[in-house]
Coordinates of C-alpha atoms and ligand atoms in Angstrom, one line a residue:
X178 CA 22.4 -12.7 -100.1
X179 CA 22.1 -11.9 -96.5
X180 CA 20.3 -15.5 -95.9
X181 CA 23.6 -16.5 -97.8
X182 CA 25.6 -15.0 -95.6
X183 CA 23.2 -16.7 -92.5
X184 CA 24.2 -20.4 -93.9
X185 CA 27.4 -19.2 -94.1
X186 CA 27.5 -18.8 -90.0
X187 CA 26.1 -21.8 -89.5
X188 CA 28.2 -23.9 -91.6
X189 CA 31.6 -22.6 -90.3
X190 CA 31.2 -20.2 -87.0
X191 CA 28.8 -21.0 -85.0
X192 CA 29.3 -19.5 -81.8
X193 CA 28.8 -21.2 -78.6
X194 CA 27.3 -18.9 -76.6
X195 CA 24.7 -18.2 -79.0
X196 CA 22.4 -20.4 -81.3
X197 CA 22.2 -17.6 -84.4
X198 CA 23.7 -14.6 -84.6
X199 CA 21.6 -11.3 -82.5
X200 CA 20.9 -8.6 -84.1
X201 CA 22.6 -5.9 -84.8
X202 CA 20.5 -3.3 -83.1
X203 CA 17.3 -3.3 -81.0
X204 CA 14.4 -1.3 -83.1
X205 CA 13.3 -2.2 -86.3
X206 CA 14.0 1.3 -87.7
X207 CA 17.3 0.3 -87.6
X208 CA 16.9 -2.1 -90.7
X209 CA 16.3 -2.1 -94.4
X210 CA 13.3 -4.2 -95.7
X211 CA 14.5 -7.3 -97.5
X212 CA 13.8 -7.8 -101.6
X213 CA 10.7 -9.7 -102.0
X214 CA 9.6 -11.8 -102.8
X215 CA 10.9 -13.5 -99.9
X216 CA 13.2 -16.7 -100.9
X217 CA 11.8 -19.2 -98.7
X218 CA 13.7 -22.2 -99.9
X219 CA 17.0 -20.9 -99.0
X220 CA 15.0 -19.6 -95.0
X221 CA 14.0 -22.9 -94.7
X222 CA 17.9 -23.5 -94.1
X223 CA 18.6 -21.5 -92.1
X224 CA 15.5 -22.2 -90.0
X225 CA 16.0 -25.5 -90.2
X226 CA 19.6 -25.6 -89.3
X227 CA 18.5 -23.8 -86.2
X228 CA 15.7 -26.5 -84.9
X229 CA 18.9 -28.5 -85.6
X230 CA 20.9 -26.7 -83.3
X231 CA 18.7 -26.1 -80.9
X232 CA 18.1 -29.8 -80.3
X233 CA 21.6 -30.3 -80.3
X234 CA 21.5 -29.1 -76.8
X235 CA 19.0 -31.2 -75.3
X236 CA 16.2 -29.0 -75.3
X237 CA 12.9 -29.3 -77.2
X238 CA 12.9 -27.1 -80.4
X239 CA 9.9 -24.7 -80.4
X240 CA 7.9 -22.9 -82.8
X241 CA 5.2 -20.5 -82.2
X242 CA 2.4 -20.6 -85.2
X243 CA 0.6 -17.5 -83.5
X244 CA 2.0 -14.5 -82.5
X245 CA 1.4 -10.7 -83.5
X246 CA 3.2 -7.6 -82.5
X247 CA 3.6 -3.8 -82.3
X248 CA 6.3 -3.0 -84.4
X249 CA 7.2 0.0 -83.0
X250 CA 8.0 -1.2 -79.9
X251 CA 9.6 -4.3 -80.4
X252 CA 13.1 -5.3 -79.1
X253 CA 15.2 -7.3 -81.6
X254 CA 17.6 -8.3 -79.2
X255 CA 15.5 -8.7 -76.3
X256 CA 13.5 -11.2 -77.7
X257 CA 16.6 -13.7 -79.8
X258 CA 18.2 -13.8 -76.2
X259 CA 14.8 -15.2 -74.8
X260 CA 14.1 -17.2 -77.8
X261 CA 17.9 -18.3 -77.7
X262 CA 17.8 -19.1 -73.8
X263 CA 14.4 -20.9 -73.6
X264 CA 14.6 -22.9 -76.7
X265 CA 12.5 -21.5 -78.8
X266 CA 13.6 -22.0 -82.6
X267 CA 11.2 -19.7 -84.9
X268 CA 8.0 -17.7 -84.1
X269 CA 5.4 -16.8 -86.7
X270 CA 4.7 -13.1 -85.8
X271 CA 2.0 -11.2 -87.9
X272 CA 1.8 -7.5 -87.9
X273 CA -0.7 -5.6 -86.2
X274 CA -2.0 -2.1 -87.7
X275 CA -3.0 -0.3 -84.7
X276 CA -6.3 2.4 -85.1
X277 CA -3.7 5.6 -85.5
X278 CA -1.9 4.2 -88.2
X279 CA -5.6 3.1 -90.0
X280 CA -7.2 6.4 -89.5
X281 CA -4.4 8.6 -90.5
X282 CA -3.4 6.3 -93.9
X283 CA -6.3 3.7 -93.9
X284 CA -4.2 1.0 -94.5
X285 CA -4.7 -3.0 -95.1
X286 CA -1.4 -4.0 -94.9
X287 CA 1.4 -3.9 -92.5
X288 CA 4.9 -5.0 -94.7
X289 CA 7.2 -4.3 -91.7
X290 CA 7.8 -8.7 -92.3
X291 CA 10.1 -7.4 -94.6
X292 CA 12.4 -5.7 -91.9
X293 CA 12.0 -8.7 -89.2
X294 CA 13.3 -10.8 -92.6
X295 CA 16.4 -8.7 -93.0
X296 CA 16.9 -7.6 -89.0
X297 CA 16.8 -11.5 -88.0
X298 CA 16.3 -13.9 -90.7
X299 CA 16.5 -17.1 -88.3
X300 CA 14.3 -16.2 -85.8
X301 CA 11.1 -15.4 -87.8
X302 CA 8.6 -16.9 -90.4
X303 CA 6.8 -13.6 -91.8
X304 CA 3.4 -13.9 -91.7
X305 CA 0.6 -11.4 -93.2
X306 CA -1.2 -8.7 -91.0
X307 CA -3.4 -9.8 -88.4
X308 CA -6.9 -9.6 -89.0
X309 CA -8.2 -7.3 -86.0
X310 CA -9.7 -4.5 -85.3
X311 CA -9.6 -1.7 -86.7
X312 CA -8.2 -2.6 -90.7
X313 CA -10.0 -6.3 -90.8
X314 CA -13.0 -5.3 -88.3
X315 CA -14.4 -2.1 -90.4
X316 CA -14.0 -3.9 -94.3
X317 CA -12.9 -6.8 -94.2
X318 CA -13.5 -7.6 -97.6
X319 CA -10.7 -5.2 -98.7
X320 CA -8.5 -6.7 -96.0
X321 CA -9.2 -10.2 -97.4
X322 CA -8.6 -8.6 -100.8
X323 CA -4.9 -7.1 -99.8
X324 CA -3.8 -9.6 -98.0
X325 CA -3.9 -12.3 -101.1
X326 CA -2.2 -9.7 -103.2
X327 CA 0.3 -8.8 -101.3
X328 CA 1.5 -12.9 -99.7
X329 CA 0.9 -14.0 -103.2
X330 CA 3.8 -11.7 -104.5
X331 CA 5.7 -11.5 -102.0
X332 CA 5.7 -15.4 -101.2
X333 CA 4.4 -15.4 -97.4
X334 CA 4.3 -18.8 -96.2
X335 CA 1.3 -18.1 -94.0
X336 CA -1.5 -16.2 -92.8
X337 CA -2.1 -14.2 -89.6
X338 CA -5.1 -14.5 -87.5
X339 CA -8.5 -13.5 -88.4
X340 CA -10.7 -12.4 -85.7
X341 CA -14.0 -14.0 -86.7
X342 CA -15.7 -14.3 -83.7
X343 CA -13.8 -12.3 -81.1
X344 CA -15.1 -11.8 -77.6
X345 CA -13.6 -9.2 -74.6
X346 CA -10.3 -10.2 -73.1
X347 CA -10.2 -10.0 -69.7
X348 CA -7.6 -7.1 -69.9
X349 CA -10.2 -5.6 -73.1
X350 CA -13.0 -4.8 -70.4
X351 CA -10.7 -3.6 -67.5
X352 CA -9.8 -0.9 -70.4
X353 CA -13.0 -1.0 -71.7
X354 CA -12.3 -1.2 -75.0
X355 CA -15.5 -2.6 -76.4
X356 CA -15.1 -2.6 -80.5
X357 CA -12.5 -6.0 -79.8
X358 CA -15.9 -7.5 -79.8
X359 CA -15.8 -8.9 -83.4
X360 CA -18.8 -11.0 -85.1
X361 CA -17.8 -11.4 -89.0
X362 CA -19.6 -14.4 -90.2
X363 CA -17.2 -16.8 -91.0
X364 CA -19.4 -17.2 -94.0
X365 CA -19.9 -13.9 -95.2
X366 CA -18.6 -12.8 -98.3
X367 CA -14.8 -11.9 -96.8
X368 CA -14.7 -15.6 -95.3
X369 CA -15.4 -17.3 -98.6
X370 CA -12.9 -15.0 -100.7
X371 CA -10.2 -16.4 -97.8
X372 CA -10.8 -20.1 -97.8
X373 CA -11.1 -20.0 -101.6
X374 CA -7.5 -18.3 -101.7
X375 CA -6.6 -21.2 -98.5
X376 CA -8.6 -23.9 -100.8
X377 CA -6.2 -23.0 -104.4
X378 CA -3.0 -21.9 -102.7
X379 CA -2.4 -24.5 -99.9
X380 CA -1.5 -21.6 -97.4
X381 CA -2.8 -22.2 -93.5
X382 CA -5.0 -19.1 -92.3
X383 CA -5.7 -19.2 -88.4
X384 CA -9.3 -18.3 -87.0
X385 CA -10.4 -16.8 -83.7
X386 CA -13.8 -17.9 -83.5
X387 CA -14.6 -18.6 -80.2
X388 CA -16.6 -21.7 -79.2
X389 CA -20.3 -21.6 -79.1
X390 CA -22.7 -23.8 -80.9
X391 CA -24.4 -21.8 -82.9
X392 CA -21.3 -21.0 -84.8
X393 CA -20.1 -24.9 -85.1
X394 CA -22.6 -25.6 -88.1
X395 CA -22.1 -22.2 -90.0
X396 CA -17.7 -23.1 -89.5
X397 CA -18.6 -27.3 -90.8
X398 CA -19.6 -26.2 -93.8
X399 CA -16.8 -24.0 -95.1
X400 CA -14.7 -26.8 -93.9
X401 CA -16.8 -28.9 -96.5
X402 CA -16.8 -26.8 -99.0
X403 CA -13.3 -26.0 -99.5
X404 CA -11.8 -28.9 -98.0
X405 CA -8.1 -28.3 -99.0
X406 CA -8.8 -24.8 -97.6
X407 CA -6.4 -25.3 -94.2
X408 CA -7.1 -23.8 -91.2
X409 CA -5.8 -23.3 -87.5
X410 CA -8.4 -22.5 -85.0
X411 CA -6.4 -20.8 -82.4
X412 CA -6.8 -21.0 -78.5
X413 CA -8.1 -24.9 -78.7
X414 CA -10.9 -25.4 -75.8
X415 CA -10.8 -22.1 -74.7
X416 CA -14.4 -21.5 -73.7
X417 CA -15.4 -18.2 -71.5
X418 CA -19.3 -19.0 -71.4
X419 CA -19.8 -22.3 -71.3
X420 CA -23.6 -22.1 -71.2
X421 CA -23.4 -21.0 -74.7
X422 CA -20.9 -23.8 -75.6
X423 CA -22.6 -27.5 -74.8
X424 CA -21.5 -29.9 -77.9
X425 CA -17.6 -28.6 -77.6
X426 CA -16.4 -32.0 -76.0
X427 CA -13.5 -34.5 -76.7
X428 CA -15.9 -36.8 -78.3
X429 CA -17.2 -33.7 -80.4
X430 CA -14.0 -32.5 -81.7
X431 CA -12.6 -35.9 -82.5
X432 CA -15.5 -36.1 -85.2
X433 CA -14.9 -32.7 -86.2
X434 CA -11.4 -34.2 -86.9
X435 CA -12.6 -36.8 -88.2
X436 CA -14.9 -34.7 -90.6
X437 CA -12.5 -32.3 -91.8
X438 CA -8.8 -33.3 -92.2
X439 CA -7.8 -29.5 -93.2
X440 CA -8.9 -28.6 -89.2
X441 CA -6.2 -27.1 -87.3
X442 CA -5.7 -26.1 -83.6
X443 CA -3.3 -24.1 -82.1
X444 CA -2.4 -25.1 -78.2
X445 CA -2.9 -20.9 -77.0
X446 CA -4.8 -21.1 -74.2
X447 CA -4.3 -19.4 -70.3
X448 CA -3.0 -21.7 -66.8
X449 CA -4.8 -23.7 -65.5
X450 CA -5.9 -21.2 -62.8
X451 CA -7.1 -18.3 -65.7
X452 CA -10.2 -16.3 -65.0
X453 CA -12.7 -14.7 -67.5
X454 CA -13.7 -12.1 -65.7
X455 CA -16.9 -11.3 -67.8
X456 CA -18.6 -14.3 -67.0
X457 CA -16.0 -15.5 -64.0
X458 CA -15.3 -19.1 -65.9
X459 CA -12.0 -20.5 -66.0
X460 CA -11.4 -20.3 -69.6
X461 CA -8.7 -23.2 -70.4
X462 CA -11.3 -25.7 -70.2
X463 CA -8.4 -28.2 -71.1
X464 CA -7.0 -28.7 -67.7
X465 CA -7.3 -30.5 -65.2
X466 CA -7.3 -28.6 -61.9
X467 CA -6.6 -31.3 -59.4
X468 CA -3.9 -32.8 -61.4
X469 CA -2.0 -29.3 -62.8
X470 CA -2.5 -31.7 -66.3
X471 CA -4.1 -31.5 -69.4
X472 CA -7.7 -33.9 -68.9
X473 CA -7.2 -37.3 -70.0
X474 CA -9.9 -37.4 -72.6
X475 CA -8.5 -34.2 -74.5
X476 CA -4.4 -35.9 -74.5
X477 CA -5.7 -38.9 -75.9
X478 CA -7.1 -37.2 -78.8
X479 CA -3.9 -35.3 -79.3
X480 CA -2.2 -38.6 -78.7
X481 CA -4.2 -39.5 -81.9
X482 CA -4.3 -36.6 -84.3
X483 CA -0.6 -34.9 -83.5
X484 CA -0.3 -33.2 -86.1
X485 CA -3.9 -31.3 -86.2
X486 CA -2.0 -29.2 -83.0
X487 CA 0.0 -26.7 -83.1
X488 CA 2.4 -24.6 -80.3
X489 CA 1.1 -21.2 -79.9
X490 CA 2.2 -18.5 -77.4
X491 CA -0.4 -15.8 -78.7
X492 CA 1.8 -12.9 -77.4
X493 CA 0.2 -9.8 -79.0
X494 CA 0.2 -6.4 -79.3
X495 CA 0.1 -5.5 -76.0
X496 CA 1.8 -7.7 -74.9
X497 CA 5.3 -8.3 -75.6
X498 CA 6.7 -8.5 -72.0
X499 CA 4.9 -11.8 -71.9
X500 CA 7.2 -14.0 -73.8
X501 CA 8.7 -15.6 -70.9
X502 CA 5.9 -16.8 -69.6
X503 CA 4.0 -18.0 -72.6
X504 CA 7.1 -20.5 -73.0
X505 CA 6.8 -21.6 -70.2
X506 CA 3.1 -21.9 -70.5
X507 CA 4.1 -24.3 -73.9
X508 CA 6.1 -26.0 -72.2
X509 CA 4.0 -27.1 -69.0
X510 CA 1.1 -27.9 -71.8
X511 CA 3.4 -30.2 -73.5
X512 CA 4.0 -32.3 -70.6
X513 CA 1.3 -34.3 -70.6
X514 CA 1.6 -36.0 -74.1
X515 CA 4.2 -38.4 -74.5
X516 CA 7.8 -37.9 -76.2
X517 CA 7.1 -39.0 -79.6
X518 CA 4.1 -36.4 -79.6
X519 CA 5.6 -33.5 -77.8
X520 CA 7.9 -33.4 -80.8
X521 CA 5.5 -33.5 -83.1
X522 CA 3.1 -30.9 -81.5
X523 CA 6.6 -28.7 -80.5
X524 CA 7.6 -27.9 -84.2
X525 CA 7.2 -30.9 -86.2
X526 CA 3.1 -30.1 -87.1
X527 CA 4.4 -27.0 -88.0
X528 CA 6.8 -27.8 -90.0
X529 CA 4.5 -30.2 -92.1
X530 CA 1.2 -27.9 -91.9
X531 CA 3.2 -24.6 -93.7
X532 CA 6.0 -26.5 -95.9
X533 CA 4.2 -29.9 -96.2
X534 CA 7.4 -32.1 -95.5
X535 CA 8.5 -33.9 -92.7
X536 CA 11.3 -32.5 -90.5
Ligands
ZN636 ZN1 -7.0 -15.0 -80.6

């Protein structure tokens, strides 16, 4: 019912200063859960109106396909204001289960997207629990079974990011968090269950999968076995040990996309100067550091397959405050593309992949 209220607000009384109504409180703990299943058709009307409202102000609307958050530290009003100020239409926001909650309750699922939608239906796309340490990495099979059960029951339109191969990030090395060094084979039993679910339902999922020559064939085999499973490979062309990733060239990726129309990438990577400390290498290899633009051969690939590349911020539970910077990075990436491709990568590709229709 709440959704219809938002529709009425859009139709009859949109305030000039805010693109959508602001949440009524900062903290998620102030809100009840919305009933399930999610009413995706009604939500889509609200989301579409928000995209159009941003467009009407002359700003290119952005949809972030890949971010996660710590619900206990999340500030709803702060995020709503930044999103409105900077033309962000939607964030597909996936909750993280912290190690304390997992240790205490053995939780495999976080139900907070229901609260998020009740608090602010116009700005977020409910996205399933992040596949990260400790729940996913400790018991991948149980985690994916629970995810499938809940996603099916609640009508989630999108699955969060599953870490199959994940090196330590620079900040994890600093914090000595070696448990984030994750290696779950993509063709393990849990991987097959995930791909099979996506194959049968058309619901996309995201993978964190470091670029390594030895990991490419197993992924291709899975994409072949499940040709209708839509896979979003996060952090396009982020290479942290170039010695292990010699095959990942623009022509190789072009071949990948030709062979696997079910493969997508998100464009969450560091800025041109970002260095991966453990290897001391510039990890965002897509940038031409002389011109400050994307390298032309990568740009050409995105221009040729625009619906296969999606804007993403990669917010995490330990870095909610990075939203303005991530938005700026994403807009910087778009600058290297033609206006038509910018529109697609910014939001149209998301809509087409997740809702199977053009916007
Ligand atoms: Zn990731």
